[in-house]
CSV table of C-alpha atoms in Angstrom, one decimal:
chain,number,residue,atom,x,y,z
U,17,UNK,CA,-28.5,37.9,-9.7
U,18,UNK,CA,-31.5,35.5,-9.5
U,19,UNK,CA,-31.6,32.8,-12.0
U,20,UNK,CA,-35.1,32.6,-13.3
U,21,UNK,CA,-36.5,28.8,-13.0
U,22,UNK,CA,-39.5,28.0,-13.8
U,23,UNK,CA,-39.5,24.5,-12.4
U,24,UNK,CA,-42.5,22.7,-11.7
U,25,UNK,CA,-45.6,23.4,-8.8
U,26,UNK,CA,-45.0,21.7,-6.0
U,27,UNK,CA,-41.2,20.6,-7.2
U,28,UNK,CA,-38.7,21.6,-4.0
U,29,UNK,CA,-35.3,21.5,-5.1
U,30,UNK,CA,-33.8,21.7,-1.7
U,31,UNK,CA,-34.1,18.0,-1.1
U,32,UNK,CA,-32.3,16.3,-4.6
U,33,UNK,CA,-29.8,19.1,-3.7
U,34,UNK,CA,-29.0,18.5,-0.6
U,35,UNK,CA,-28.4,14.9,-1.4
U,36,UNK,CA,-26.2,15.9,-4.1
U,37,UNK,CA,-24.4,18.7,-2.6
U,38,UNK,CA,-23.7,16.0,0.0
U,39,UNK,CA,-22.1,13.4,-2.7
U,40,UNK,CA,-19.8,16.3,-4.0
U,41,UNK,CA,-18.5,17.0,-0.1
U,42,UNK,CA,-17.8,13.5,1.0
U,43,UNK,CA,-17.1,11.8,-2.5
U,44,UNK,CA,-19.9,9.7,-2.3
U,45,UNK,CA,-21.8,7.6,-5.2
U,46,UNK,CA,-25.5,7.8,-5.4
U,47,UNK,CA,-27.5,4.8,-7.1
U,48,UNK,CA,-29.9,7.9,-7.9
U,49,UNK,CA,-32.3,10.2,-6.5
U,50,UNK,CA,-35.3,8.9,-4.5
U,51,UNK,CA,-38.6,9.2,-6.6
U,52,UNK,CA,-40.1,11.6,-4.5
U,53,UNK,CA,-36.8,14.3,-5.0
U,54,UNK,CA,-36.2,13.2,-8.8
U,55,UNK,CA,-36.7,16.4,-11.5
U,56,UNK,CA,-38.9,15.8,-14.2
U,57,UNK,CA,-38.4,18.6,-16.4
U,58,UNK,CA,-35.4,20.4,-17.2
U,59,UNK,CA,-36.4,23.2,-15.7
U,60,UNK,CA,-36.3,21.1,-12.6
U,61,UNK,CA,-32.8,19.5,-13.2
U,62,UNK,CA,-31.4,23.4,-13.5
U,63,UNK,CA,-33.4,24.3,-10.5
U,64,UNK,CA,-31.6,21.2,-8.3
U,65,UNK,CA,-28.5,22.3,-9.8
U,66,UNK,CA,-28.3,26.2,-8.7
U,67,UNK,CA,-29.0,24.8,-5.2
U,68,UNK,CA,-26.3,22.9,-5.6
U,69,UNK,CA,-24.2,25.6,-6.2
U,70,UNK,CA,-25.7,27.8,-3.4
U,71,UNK,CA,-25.1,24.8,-1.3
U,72,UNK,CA,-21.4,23.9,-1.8
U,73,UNK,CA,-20.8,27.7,-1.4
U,74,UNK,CA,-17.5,27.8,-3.9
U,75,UNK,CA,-16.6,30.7,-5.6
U,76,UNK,CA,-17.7,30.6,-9.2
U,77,UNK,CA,-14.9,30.3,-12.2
U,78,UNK,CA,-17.0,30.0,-15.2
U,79,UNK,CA,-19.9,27.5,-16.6
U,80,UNK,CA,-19.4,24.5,-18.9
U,81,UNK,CA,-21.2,23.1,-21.7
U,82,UNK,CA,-22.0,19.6,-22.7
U,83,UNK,CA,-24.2,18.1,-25.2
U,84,UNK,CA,-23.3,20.7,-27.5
U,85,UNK,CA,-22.5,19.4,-30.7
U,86,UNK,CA,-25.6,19.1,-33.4
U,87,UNK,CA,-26.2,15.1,-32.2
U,88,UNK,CA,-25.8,15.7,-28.7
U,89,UNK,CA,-28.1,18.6,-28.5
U,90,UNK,CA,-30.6,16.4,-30.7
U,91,UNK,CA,-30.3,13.5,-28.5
U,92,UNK,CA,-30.4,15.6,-25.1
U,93,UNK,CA,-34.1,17.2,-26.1
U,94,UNK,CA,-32.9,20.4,-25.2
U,95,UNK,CA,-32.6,21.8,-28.2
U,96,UNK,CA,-29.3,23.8,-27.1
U,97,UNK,CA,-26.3,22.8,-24.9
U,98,UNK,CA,-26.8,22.5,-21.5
U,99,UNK,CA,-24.8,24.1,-18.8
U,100,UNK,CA,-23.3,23.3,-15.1
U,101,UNK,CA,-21.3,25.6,-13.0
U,102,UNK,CA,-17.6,25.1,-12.4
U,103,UNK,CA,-16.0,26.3,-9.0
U,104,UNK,CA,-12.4,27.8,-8.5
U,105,UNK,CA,-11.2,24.8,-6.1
U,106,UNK,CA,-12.3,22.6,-9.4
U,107,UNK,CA,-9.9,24.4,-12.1
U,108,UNK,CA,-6.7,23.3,-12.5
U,109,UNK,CA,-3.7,24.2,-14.5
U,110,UNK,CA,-1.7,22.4,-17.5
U,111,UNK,CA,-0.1,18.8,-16.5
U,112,UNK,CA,-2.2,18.6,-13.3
U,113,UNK,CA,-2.2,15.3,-11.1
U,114,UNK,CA,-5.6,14.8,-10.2
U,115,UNK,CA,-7.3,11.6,-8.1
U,116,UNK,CA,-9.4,9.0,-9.8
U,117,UNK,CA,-12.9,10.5,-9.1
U,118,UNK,CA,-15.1,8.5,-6.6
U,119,UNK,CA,-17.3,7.0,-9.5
U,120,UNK,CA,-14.0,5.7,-10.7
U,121,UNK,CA,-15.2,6.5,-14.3
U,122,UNK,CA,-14.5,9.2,-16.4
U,123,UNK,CA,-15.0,11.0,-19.3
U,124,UNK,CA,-11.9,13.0,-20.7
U,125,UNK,CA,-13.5,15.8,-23.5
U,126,UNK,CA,-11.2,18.0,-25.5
U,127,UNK,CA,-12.7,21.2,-25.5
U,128,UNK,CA,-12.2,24.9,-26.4
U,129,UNK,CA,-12.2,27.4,-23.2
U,130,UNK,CA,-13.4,31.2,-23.8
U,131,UNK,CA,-12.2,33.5,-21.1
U,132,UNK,CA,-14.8,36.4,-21.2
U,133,UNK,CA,-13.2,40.1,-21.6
U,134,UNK,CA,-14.3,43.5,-20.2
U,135,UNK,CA,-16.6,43.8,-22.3
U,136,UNK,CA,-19.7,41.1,-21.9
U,137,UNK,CA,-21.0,39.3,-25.1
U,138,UNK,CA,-24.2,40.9,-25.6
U,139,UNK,CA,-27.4,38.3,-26.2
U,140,UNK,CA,-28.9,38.5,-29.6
U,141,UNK,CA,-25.7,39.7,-31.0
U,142,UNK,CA,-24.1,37.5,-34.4
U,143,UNK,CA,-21.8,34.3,-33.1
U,144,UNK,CA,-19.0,36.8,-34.5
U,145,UNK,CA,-19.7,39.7,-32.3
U,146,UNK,CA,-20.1,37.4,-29.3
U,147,UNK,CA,-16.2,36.2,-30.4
U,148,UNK,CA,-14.8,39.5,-30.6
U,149,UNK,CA,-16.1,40.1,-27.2
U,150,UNK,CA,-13.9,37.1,-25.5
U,151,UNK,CA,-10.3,38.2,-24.3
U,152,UNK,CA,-8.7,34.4,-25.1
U,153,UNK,CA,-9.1,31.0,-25.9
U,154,UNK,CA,-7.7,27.8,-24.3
U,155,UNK,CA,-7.5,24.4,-25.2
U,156,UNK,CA,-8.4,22.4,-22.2
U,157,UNK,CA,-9.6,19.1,-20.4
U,158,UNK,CA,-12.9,18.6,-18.9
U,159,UNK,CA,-13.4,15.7,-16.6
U,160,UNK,CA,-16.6,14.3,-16.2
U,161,UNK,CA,-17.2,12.1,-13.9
U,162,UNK,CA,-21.0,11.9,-12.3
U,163,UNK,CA,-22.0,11.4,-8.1
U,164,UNK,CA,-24.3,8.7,-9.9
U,165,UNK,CA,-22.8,5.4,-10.8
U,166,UNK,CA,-24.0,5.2,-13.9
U,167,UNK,CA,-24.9,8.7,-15.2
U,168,UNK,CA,-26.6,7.9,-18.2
U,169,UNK,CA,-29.8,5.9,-16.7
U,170,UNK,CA,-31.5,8.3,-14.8
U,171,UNK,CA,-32.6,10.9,-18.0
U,172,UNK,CA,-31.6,13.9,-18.7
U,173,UNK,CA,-33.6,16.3,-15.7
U,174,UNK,CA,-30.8,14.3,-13.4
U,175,UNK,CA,-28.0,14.7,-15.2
U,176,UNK,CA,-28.9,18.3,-15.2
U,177,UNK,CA,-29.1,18.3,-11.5
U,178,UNK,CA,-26.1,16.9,-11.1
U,179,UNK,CA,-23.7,19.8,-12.9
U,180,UNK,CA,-23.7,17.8,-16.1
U,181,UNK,CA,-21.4,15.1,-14.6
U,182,UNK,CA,-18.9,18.1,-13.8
U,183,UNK,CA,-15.6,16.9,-11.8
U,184,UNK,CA,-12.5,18.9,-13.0
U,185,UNK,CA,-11.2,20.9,-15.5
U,186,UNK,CA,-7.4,21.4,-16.4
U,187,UNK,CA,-6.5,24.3,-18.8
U,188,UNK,CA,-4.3,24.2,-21.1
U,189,UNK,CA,-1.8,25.9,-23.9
U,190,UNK,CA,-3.6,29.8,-25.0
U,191,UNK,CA,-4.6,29.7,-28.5
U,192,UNK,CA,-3.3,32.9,-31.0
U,193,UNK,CA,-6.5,35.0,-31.4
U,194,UNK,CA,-5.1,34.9,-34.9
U,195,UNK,CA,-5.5,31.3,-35.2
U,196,UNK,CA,-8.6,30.7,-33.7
U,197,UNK,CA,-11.2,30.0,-36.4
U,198,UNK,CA,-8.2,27.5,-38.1
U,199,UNK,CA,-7.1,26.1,-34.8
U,200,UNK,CA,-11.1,25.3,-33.7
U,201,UNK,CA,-12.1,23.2,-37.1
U,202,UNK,CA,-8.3,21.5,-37.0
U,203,UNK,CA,-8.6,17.4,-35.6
U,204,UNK,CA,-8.5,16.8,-31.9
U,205,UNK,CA,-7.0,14.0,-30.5
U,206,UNK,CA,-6.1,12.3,-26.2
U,207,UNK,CA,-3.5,10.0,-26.2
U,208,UNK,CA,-3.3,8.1,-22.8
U,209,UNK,CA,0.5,7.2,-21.7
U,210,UNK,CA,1.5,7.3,-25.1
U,211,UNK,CA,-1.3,5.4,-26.7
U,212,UNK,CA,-4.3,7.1,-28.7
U,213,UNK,CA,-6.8,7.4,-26.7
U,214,UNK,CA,-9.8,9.4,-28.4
U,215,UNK,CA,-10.6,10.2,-31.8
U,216,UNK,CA,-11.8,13.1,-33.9
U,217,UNK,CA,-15.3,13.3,-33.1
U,218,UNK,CA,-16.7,13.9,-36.9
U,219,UNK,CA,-19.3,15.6,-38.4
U,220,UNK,CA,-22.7,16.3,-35.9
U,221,UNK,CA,-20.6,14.5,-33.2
U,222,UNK,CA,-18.4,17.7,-32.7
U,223,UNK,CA,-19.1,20.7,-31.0
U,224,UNK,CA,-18.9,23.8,-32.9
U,225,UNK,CA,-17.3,25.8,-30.1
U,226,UNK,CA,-18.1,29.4,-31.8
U,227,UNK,CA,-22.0,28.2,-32.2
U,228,UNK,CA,-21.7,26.4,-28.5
U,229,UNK,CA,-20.4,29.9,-27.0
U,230,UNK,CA,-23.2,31.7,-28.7
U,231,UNK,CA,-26.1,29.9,-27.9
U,232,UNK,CA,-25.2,29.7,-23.9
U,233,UNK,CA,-24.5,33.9,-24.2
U,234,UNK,CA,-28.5,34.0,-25.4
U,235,UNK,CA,-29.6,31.5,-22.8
U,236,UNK,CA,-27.7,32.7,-20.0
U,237,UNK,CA,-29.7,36.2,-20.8
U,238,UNK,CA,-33.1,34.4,-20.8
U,239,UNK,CA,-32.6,32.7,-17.4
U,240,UNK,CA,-30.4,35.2,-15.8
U,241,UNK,CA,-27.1,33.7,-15.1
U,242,UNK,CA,-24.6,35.7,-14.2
U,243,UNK,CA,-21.7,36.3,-17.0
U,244,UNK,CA,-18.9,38.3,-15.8
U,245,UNK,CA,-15.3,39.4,-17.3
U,246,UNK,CA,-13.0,36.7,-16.8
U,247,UNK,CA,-15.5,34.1,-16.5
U,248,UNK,CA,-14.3,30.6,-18.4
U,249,UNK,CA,-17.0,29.4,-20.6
U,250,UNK,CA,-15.6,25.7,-22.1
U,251,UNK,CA,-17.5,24.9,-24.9
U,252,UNK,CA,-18.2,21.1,-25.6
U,253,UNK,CA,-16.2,17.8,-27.2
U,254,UNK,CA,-14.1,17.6,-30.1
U,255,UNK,CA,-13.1,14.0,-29.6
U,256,UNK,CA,-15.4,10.5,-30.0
U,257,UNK,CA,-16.7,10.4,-26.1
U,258,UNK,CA,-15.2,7.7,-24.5
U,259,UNK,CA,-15.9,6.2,-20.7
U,260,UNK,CA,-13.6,4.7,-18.7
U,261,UNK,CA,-12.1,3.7,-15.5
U,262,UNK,CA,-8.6,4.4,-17.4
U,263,UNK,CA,-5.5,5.9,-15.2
U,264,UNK,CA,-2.3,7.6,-16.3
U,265,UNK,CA,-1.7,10.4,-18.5
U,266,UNK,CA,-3.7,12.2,-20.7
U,267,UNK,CA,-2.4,14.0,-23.0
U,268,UNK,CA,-4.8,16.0,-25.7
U,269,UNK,CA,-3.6,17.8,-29.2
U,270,UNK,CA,-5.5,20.5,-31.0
U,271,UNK,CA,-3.8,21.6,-33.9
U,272,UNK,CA,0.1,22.4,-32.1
U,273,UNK,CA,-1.9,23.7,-29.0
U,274,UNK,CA,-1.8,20.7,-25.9
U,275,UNK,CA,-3.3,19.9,-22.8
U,276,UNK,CA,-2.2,17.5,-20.4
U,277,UNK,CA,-3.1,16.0,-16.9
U,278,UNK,CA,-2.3,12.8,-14.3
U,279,UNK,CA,-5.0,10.9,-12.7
U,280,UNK,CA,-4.0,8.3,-10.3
């Protein structure tokens, strides 16, 4: 299916992505984009970013979300959460040991994972319906860790471009489709080697994972990304973001359901 960009006349993608696409095969760290390759627009940051994809040539396990809670979507200007690709080689299971990422950085999010069923949420359908639709839910980790140094001085068209800072992801414990509404609004927490790590996030600082899910389902419609069963769709943070070099092991709590992963 062809995603429908409308970035910018006289905006080439190829070149931002190339330069990108590059970072994520060799683990390098850009200082940024040159001027002449930067995207300006959003449309233009997606429109790097599905090079990107074409580019690294990885099969396709899902999409992630970020920026998705009520502050975050304020503060990106997007209006709705924004979305990055993640690849099967990327997708790891419960109490996986993972390498520092080059950046050395990271962000650890808490998030709920939706694993699409048979049956594909329909757009314009009630966040409910949408819901019904998904075969099961996950707590997992997302790891975000930019090819930029710093990540959060180059605006929001780059951080587009480059997946939304997406490194990793580690899946975790299956929540009970019968607690699912309880377990989503229960307090999230990431210790690190024992220590507490991350807070609740609280109030417009935490993604509403139901509302995250259903806004992505009507935008994926409008631009034409592909949404197949099976596909993992992880939603957003439930904990205070918090950057770090930090090592060790991380170990998140939603409600009794866990995550857990090693990065050395």
């Amino acid at each position: 299916m062809e995603v429908l960009m409308n970035y910018a006349p006289g905006f080439d993608p190829r070149p931002a992505a190339l330069r990108l696409a590059n970072a994520w095969a060799r683990g390098a760290v850009l200082e940024g984009l040159p001027e002449n390759e930067r995207p300006r627009s959003i449309q233009d940051g997606y429109a790097v970013q599905i090079e990107v994809q074409r580019m690294l040539d990885e099969p396709l396990a899902g999409y992630k979300l970020g920026m998705s809670s009520v502050a975050g979507m304020r503060a990106s200007g997007i209006g709705r959460p924004a979305w990055g690709f993640m690849t099967k080689p990327r997708v790891h299971r419960n109490t996986a040991c993972l390498p520092a990422p080059p950046s050395g950085n990271i962000l650890m999010e808490l998030e709920v994972c939706f694993r699409l069923g048979d049956k594909v949420p329909a757009a314009g359908a009630t966040p409910a319906q949408k819901l019904a639709s998904v075969e099961c839910a996950y707590v997992g980790f997302e790891i975000v860790s930019s090819r930029f140094a710093d990540r959060l001085v180059h605006g929001v068209p780059s951080f587009l471009a480059d997946d939304v800072g997406f490194c990793a992801y580690v899946i975790g414990d299956e929540i009970d489709r019968s607690d699912w509404l309880a377990t989503f609004a229960a307090p999230a927490v990431i210790n690190l080697d024992g220590e507490r790590y991350c807070e609740n996030a609280q109030a417009e600082a935490r993604t509403d994972p139901v509302e995250a899910l259903s806004l992505f389902i009507d935008e994926a419609a409008s631009t034409g990304l592909p949404l197949r069963p099976g596909m993992l769709i992880t939603t957003g943070n439930l904990v205070a973001s918090k950057e770090s070099p930090s090592k060790g092991f991380f170990a998140g709590r939603l409600a009794s359901h866990c995550v857990g992963c090693t990065i050395e």
